[in-house]
Structure formats: structure tokens, C-alpha cells
Amino acid sequence: MSKQSISTKPVKGMRDVFPADMRIRNWLFQHWRTVAKSFGFEEYDSAIVESEALYIRKAGDDITKELYTFEDKGGRKIALRPEMTPTLARMIMAKGGSLPLPARWFSIPQCFRYERMQKGRKREHFQWNMDIIGLSSVAAEVELMAAQYTFLKNVGFVVEGEKTEIGFKVSNRQIIETFLDSLGITGETFAEVCIVMDKRDKIGEAATIEQLSQRGLNSEQANAILNLLNIRGMDELRETVGEDNPGYRSLVELISLAEAMGIASVIEVDLSVIRGLSYYTGTVWELYDTSGSVPRAIAGGGRYDRLMESLGGKPTPMVGFGFGDVVITLLLQEKKKLPTNQTLVDDVIYPIQKEQFAIANRLAAQLRGQNRTVLVEYSERRFKHVIKLAEKVGAKRMLIIGESEAAKGVVRCKTIGGNQEEQPLSDFGL
Ligand code: HAM
């Protein structure tokens, strides 16, 4: 066989997950699952490959340009999913009218986007999704925000009082839609203009005006849009768009429900939150780190009441969020909130020579039957190496069997950092 030298690095933008990282990932997913279930959400999943057609959108948001695509052997145009939302809509459509609504579903899919690499952005990430299908009240948005809030609180972020570590920026696309409508900007141009508005912070005012003019807007319209993006807070908003604006009214209701839910401390109204996905129709929101150490959004969500229809399904109100694993793990690490020293095994069994392997295995089987996690150390190494290993895996106990123990029918039990005592093997059911 010819030899070749393979790079040890994963493909650019992808991550290897070594056991220490996997422990953290499992811990994070466990928190996500626990919170979602505590709100009565059911888990679903799908394959990571989808039909490319599912992501073709007229307004052309970035996600559709970052697709990993290929043709399968049957000539089908396939994409690695960049997000879960279109898959969710497809699955709901597949159920026809048989699914009782409202439905509350969550998932933790792996998503792929050929993005420019930067802090907090990879070409592959896992994304906690929670979506409510069939509820048009903003009570749904508030419930989803409460779930995000609960997760953040559970992992130790400060989310109360003045010094909240995570903020929720909330806006509403209907405000923008009504406002743009009054400027004569409607239909497909509206979705395209939203995508340009979303980039304002990245590209600056001059480039925003230029891109708006490429979409047929005059300078008066462009300036009115830039003014709208600078609005912060409800008073300024009411003065600019008027209190009859349906998006404004919906935000008022959202804030009042958020107060009742006890999560209003993290929520602020910020019209510069547009979101880069063209399917949103109502509330949009993003979570950010108030210290600014990771500039990318921690999570993002919104209402997308017309997506099902645009895919050929029945009009169905839908709202949800995606919460990636990359930024939150970076933040948890920076703020020293990641778990340390997790126990991996309860017992380390140490047969001193291979003659005691069989009895060690029988003892291990017995203990595993009692739901204990057990590692048998077969290396025949000296005691000091084995004790180091036991400490590393957080074992509570070592069970040592040498020639003399086996002859006597006992095992030497040593609690980590404590005493040793002999115990008959019969105590363990052997
Ligand atoms: P999104 O804003 O594109 O929304 O992504 C949601 C979250 O996924 C981001 O805030 C971030 O945490 C994470 N994320 C996205 N791209 C990357 C990347 N390249 N590297 C690391 N993390 C990333 C959506 O995907 C919507 N489908 C969410 C949604 C669900 N809306 C309604 N339901």
C-alpha cells in the first residue's frame, strides 16, 4: 500500500470534537433539552441533506448564497441544511391537516453554511431550535423568549437587574413593512430592502444608500429608512410610526406580556434588528452579549407567518428561534461558566495482573447492572498510574484485585482520598 501524508486538521470551518469538548457539548444540549421539555415542546429531527429547492428564495438572503450543494448519483440537487426552519415547514406540510395545532416542536440540528470565518462563526454548527406552529398571538414569542431566558439563567448568566449579561433586541417587520409601504416600497422590493437594512451595521451608511438605490429607491426613501434604523425605545417609535401601526401595537402587547412573565429586564426595542432571512413577517429578535466581547448574535428568531404558503402549503402562523452552540460556548468559556471536573465513572477496577481480568470483568458486570459506571484498567501498570487515572476520571472508588485478594475471595476497596478496606466478593453478588 502506498503511503500518503494526510493533514491532521479537519476541513476548514469544521470542528473535531475531542472527548473534553464533547462533554461540554453534551452538557449544553442537556440544558437545551431540559428547558424545551419543561415548556412542553416535543423533539423532532430530519436528515442533514435536503433538496436545494427548499432554499431558493426570491429575495436572495445570504444563507442561500452560502449553501453547500451537490448532485447525488440520481441527479438530484441536494444541499446540506443551512438551517432547520424550511425543513420544519416541509415536515408540517407533510402532515397535512392531521397535526393538532398549536404544536410546539424543538430540535438540535447540525447546520452547514459556507461563511466567511470569524470569531463565533464556523462553517458547521449545532443550532437549538424551538418553534410554535399555529399560534398568531405574541404570547408565542414571549414563551419562546422565556425559554431562552430560562436556559441563560440555568447556566449561570446574570439576566436580572441593571447588569444583565445578555440582552434581547426586539423589533417587528410589520413596522418596517407599513413604514416602507407609506414610502411606496412594497412586495418583493420590501423583502430585498430588509436584507439590505440588515447589513447596515456591517457595511455602513454610504454602502447602504448605494445598495438601496440599486434596488430602485431614491435618496429621500433611503434617508427615511436610515432614520428608522436609528430608533431605540417605544416612545421614539410611537412618535415616528404612530400608535396605529400594527407592528407597534404588537410590540406594546409583547412588552406587557414579557413584564408579566418576569423577563422584561432583558428586552429592549431596537429597530436596527431586521434579521438576514427574508421569510420573517412580524416580530424579530436577537440575543447579544452586553459586554460586546463576541460581536455576533448569540441567537435569533422571529415570526414567519407566510413561509408555509410560499412553499405551497396552507397559510399557518409560525414563530421560533435558532440558538447556535458556537457563540454561547465561547461566552461561557470567557465568563468561566463551563462545568469542570465532571464525574465520568463511579468505579475504577484494577486487576493487578491479567490472571485477575476475568474476575474484574465479572465484578464490573455486576456493578454496571446496578447502574454504576465502571472502568476496568487492564494495563497492568503500577498503582500510582492507576490512582492518577482514577482521579482524572473523577472516580469515587477504586476496586483492587491482586493475586492474594483473588485467592482469599475479596477485593480491596479504596475511596479516593480515603482508606482501604477488604470486602468479600460475595458482597457484590459474586
Ligand atoms: P440565524 O440567525 O441564521 O437564524 O441563525 C440562528 C443562530 O444560529 C445564530 O444566532 C447563531 O447563534 C447560529 N449560527 C448561524 N450561523 C452560524 C455559523 N456560521 N456559525 C456558528 N453559529 C451560527 C436561523 O437560522 C433561523 N432559521 C432561526 C429560526 C428558527 N427562526 C425561526 N425559527
Short mmCIF file of N, CA and C and ligand atoms in Angstrom, two decimals, residues 63 82-85 113 115 120-125 127 129-131 275 277 279-280 286 297-302 304 319-327, ligand 1:
data_model
loop_
_atom_site.label_atom_id
_atom_site.label_comp_id
_atom_site.label_asym_id
_atom_site.label_seq_id
_atom_site.Cartn_x
_atom_site.Cartn_y
_atom_site.Cartn_z
N ILE A 63 -27.92 33.30 3.32
CA ILE A 63 -27.92 31.87 3.59
C ILE A 63 -28.03 31.06 2.29
N PRO A 82 -28.68 24.52 5.83
CA PRO A 82 -28.02 25.65 6.48
C PRO A 82 -28.78 26.09 7.73
N GLU A 83 -30.02 25.61 7.87
CA GLU A 83 -30.91 25.98 8.98
C GLU A 83 -32.03 24.96 8.99
N MET A 84 -32.84 24.98 10.04
CA MET A 84 -33.87 23.94 10.19
C MET A 84 -35.26 24.42 9.76
N THR A 85 -35.45 25.74 9.71
CA THR A 85 -36.81 26.26 9.55
C THR A 85 -37.54 25.75 8.28
N ARG A 113 -23.01 26.16 6.66
CA ARG A 113 -23.05 27.38 5.82
C ARG A 113 -21.63 27.70 5.40
N GLU A 115 -19.61 30.11 5.17
CA GLU A 115 -19.50 31.51 5.60
C GLU A 115 -18.05 31.95 5.64
N GLY A 120 -16.78 33.34 16.41
CA GLY A 120 -18.18 32.96 16.64
C GLY A 120 -18.88 32.39 15.41
N ARG A 121 -18.19 32.35 14.27
CA ARG A 121 -18.83 31.79 13.08
C ARG A 121 -17.95 30.70 12.47
N LYS A 122 -18.56 29.53 12.27
CA LYS A 122 -17.89 28.38 11.66
C LYS A 122 -18.67 28.01 10.41
N ARG A 123 -18.20 26.98 9.72
CA ARG A 123 -18.98 26.53 8.55
C ARG A 123 -19.92 25.39 8.92
N GLU A 124 -19.86 25.02 10.18
CA GLU A 124 -20.77 23.98 10.68
C GLU A 124 -21.08 24.34 12.12
N HIS A 125 -22.32 24.24 12.50
CA HIS A 125 -22.66 24.50 13.91
C HIS A 125 -23.92 23.72 14.26
N GLN A 127 -27.57 23.98 16.23
CA GLN A 127 -28.49 25.08 16.50
C GLN A 127 -29.73 24.57 17.21
N ASN A 129 -33.30 24.80 18.10
CA ASN A 129 -34.48 25.45 17.52
C ASN A 129 -35.70 25.14 18.37
N MET A 130 -36.47 26.18 18.67
CA MET A 130 -37.79 25.97 19.27
C MET A 130 -38.78 26.75 18.41
N ASP A 131 -39.84 26.10 17.98
CA ASP A 131 -40.83 26.77 17.13
C ASP A 131 -42.24 26.43 17.60
N ARG A 275 -32.86 41.08 10.86
CA ARG A 275 -32.60 39.67 10.60
C ARG A 275 -32.39 39.44 9.11
N LEU A 277 -32.85 36.91 7.21
CA LEU A 277 -33.64 35.92 6.48
C LEU A 277 -34.91 36.58 5.95
N TYR A 279 -37.84 35.44 5.13
CA TYR A 279 -39.19 34.95 5.38
C TYR A 279 -39.90 35.55 6.60
N TYR A 280 -39.19 36.34 7.41
CA TYR A 280 -39.85 36.88 8.61
C TYR A 280 -40.91 37.91 8.25
N GLU A 286 -33.09 39.24 18.52
CA GLU A 286 -31.74 38.67 18.60
C GLU A 286 -31.20 38.81 20.01
N ALA A 297 -24.42 37.73 16.83
CA ALA A 297 -25.61 37.39 17.63
C ALA A 297 -25.47 36.01 18.26
N ILE A 298 -25.98 35.90 19.50
CA ILE A 298 -25.96 34.61 20.20
C ILE A 298 -27.08 33.73 19.68
N ALA A 299 -28.21 34.35 19.38
CA ALA A 299 -29.37 33.60 18.90
C ALA A 299 -30.27 34.57 18.15
N GLY A 300 -31.12 34.03 17.31
CA GLY A 300 -32.03 34.90 16.58
C GLY A 300 -33.32 34.18 16.26
N GLY A 301 -34.40 34.96 16.22
CA GLY A 301 -35.67 34.31 15.92
C GLY A 301 -36.66 35.29 15.34
N GLY A 302 -37.84 34.79 15.06
CA GLY A 302 -38.86 35.66 14.53
C GLY A 302 -40.09 34.92 14.08
N TYR A 304 -42.77 33.98 11.18
CA TYR A 304 -42.72 33.81 9.71
C TYR A 304 -44.03 33.19 9.24
N VAL A 319 -43.65 30.73 14.51
CA VAL A 319 -42.64 31.61 15.13
C VAL A 319 -41.64 30.72 15.86
N GLY A 320 -40.38 31.15 15.84
CA GLY A 320 -39.36 30.32 16.51
C GLY A 320 -38.02 31.01 16.56
N PHE A 321 -37.05 30.29 17.10
CA PHE A 321 -35.69 30.84 17.15
C PHE A 321 -34.66 29.75 16.89
N GLY A 322 -33.46 30.20 16.51
CA GLY A 322 -32.29 29.32 16.40
C GLY A 322 -31.22 29.86 17.33
N PHE A 323 -30.59 28.96 18.08
CA PHE A 323 -29.63 29.36 19.11
C PHE A 323 -28.40 28.47 18.90
N GLY A 324 -27.32 29.06 18.36
CA GLY A 324 -26.15 28.25 17.98
C GLY A 324 -25.28 27.85 19.16
N ASP A 325 -24.49 26.81 18.95
CA ASP A 325 -23.60 26.35 20.04
C ASP A 325 -22.27 27.10 20.09
N VAL A 326 -21.89 27.77 18.98
CA VAL A 326 -20.53 28.33 18.90
C VAL A 326 -20.37 29.56 19.81
N VAL A 327 -21.22 30.56 19.60
CA VAL A 327 -21.05 31.81 20.36
C VAL A 327 -21.30 31.58 21.85
P1 HAM B 1 -29.96 32.61 12.05
O1 HAM B 1 -29.94 33.95 12.67
O2 HAM B 1 -29.45 32.48 10.67
O3 HAM B 1 -31.47 32.09 12.14
O4 HAM B 1 -29.17 31.61 12.98
C1 HAM B 1 -29.53 31.45 14.33
C2 HAM B 1 -28.32 31.29 15.21
O5 HAM B 1 -27.52 30.21 14.71
C3 HAM B 1 -27.34 32.47 15.20
O6 HAM B 1 -27.76 33.48 16.07
C4 HAM B 1 -26.09 31.78 15.68
O7 HAM B 1 -26.15 31.50 17.06
C5 HAM B 1 -26.15 30.45 14.96
N1 HAM B 1 -25.39 30.47 13.71
C6 HAM B 1 -25.83 30.80 12.47
N2 HAM B 1 -24.84 30.70 11.57
C7 HAM B 1 -23.74 30.28 12.23
C8 HAM B 1 -22.38 29.98 11.86
N3 HAM B 1 -21.97 30.08 10.60
N4 HAM B 1 -21.53 29.60 12.83
C9 HAM B 1 -21.94 29.49 14.11
N5 HAM B 1 -23.18 29.74 14.52
C10 HAM B 1 -24.08 30.15 13.60
C11 HAM B 1 -31.89 30.89 11.63
O8 HAM B 1 -31.17 30.02 11.24
C12 HAM B 1 -33.39 30.71 11.71
N6 HAM B 1 -33.74 29.51 10.94
C13 HAM B 1 -33.82 30.61 13.15
C14 HAM B 1 -35.29 30.40 13.33
C15 HAM B 1 -35.90 29.30 13.81
N7 HAM B 1 -36.23 31.29 13.01
C16 HAM B 1 -37.40 30.76 13.27
N8 HAM B 1 -37.21 29.53 13.76
#
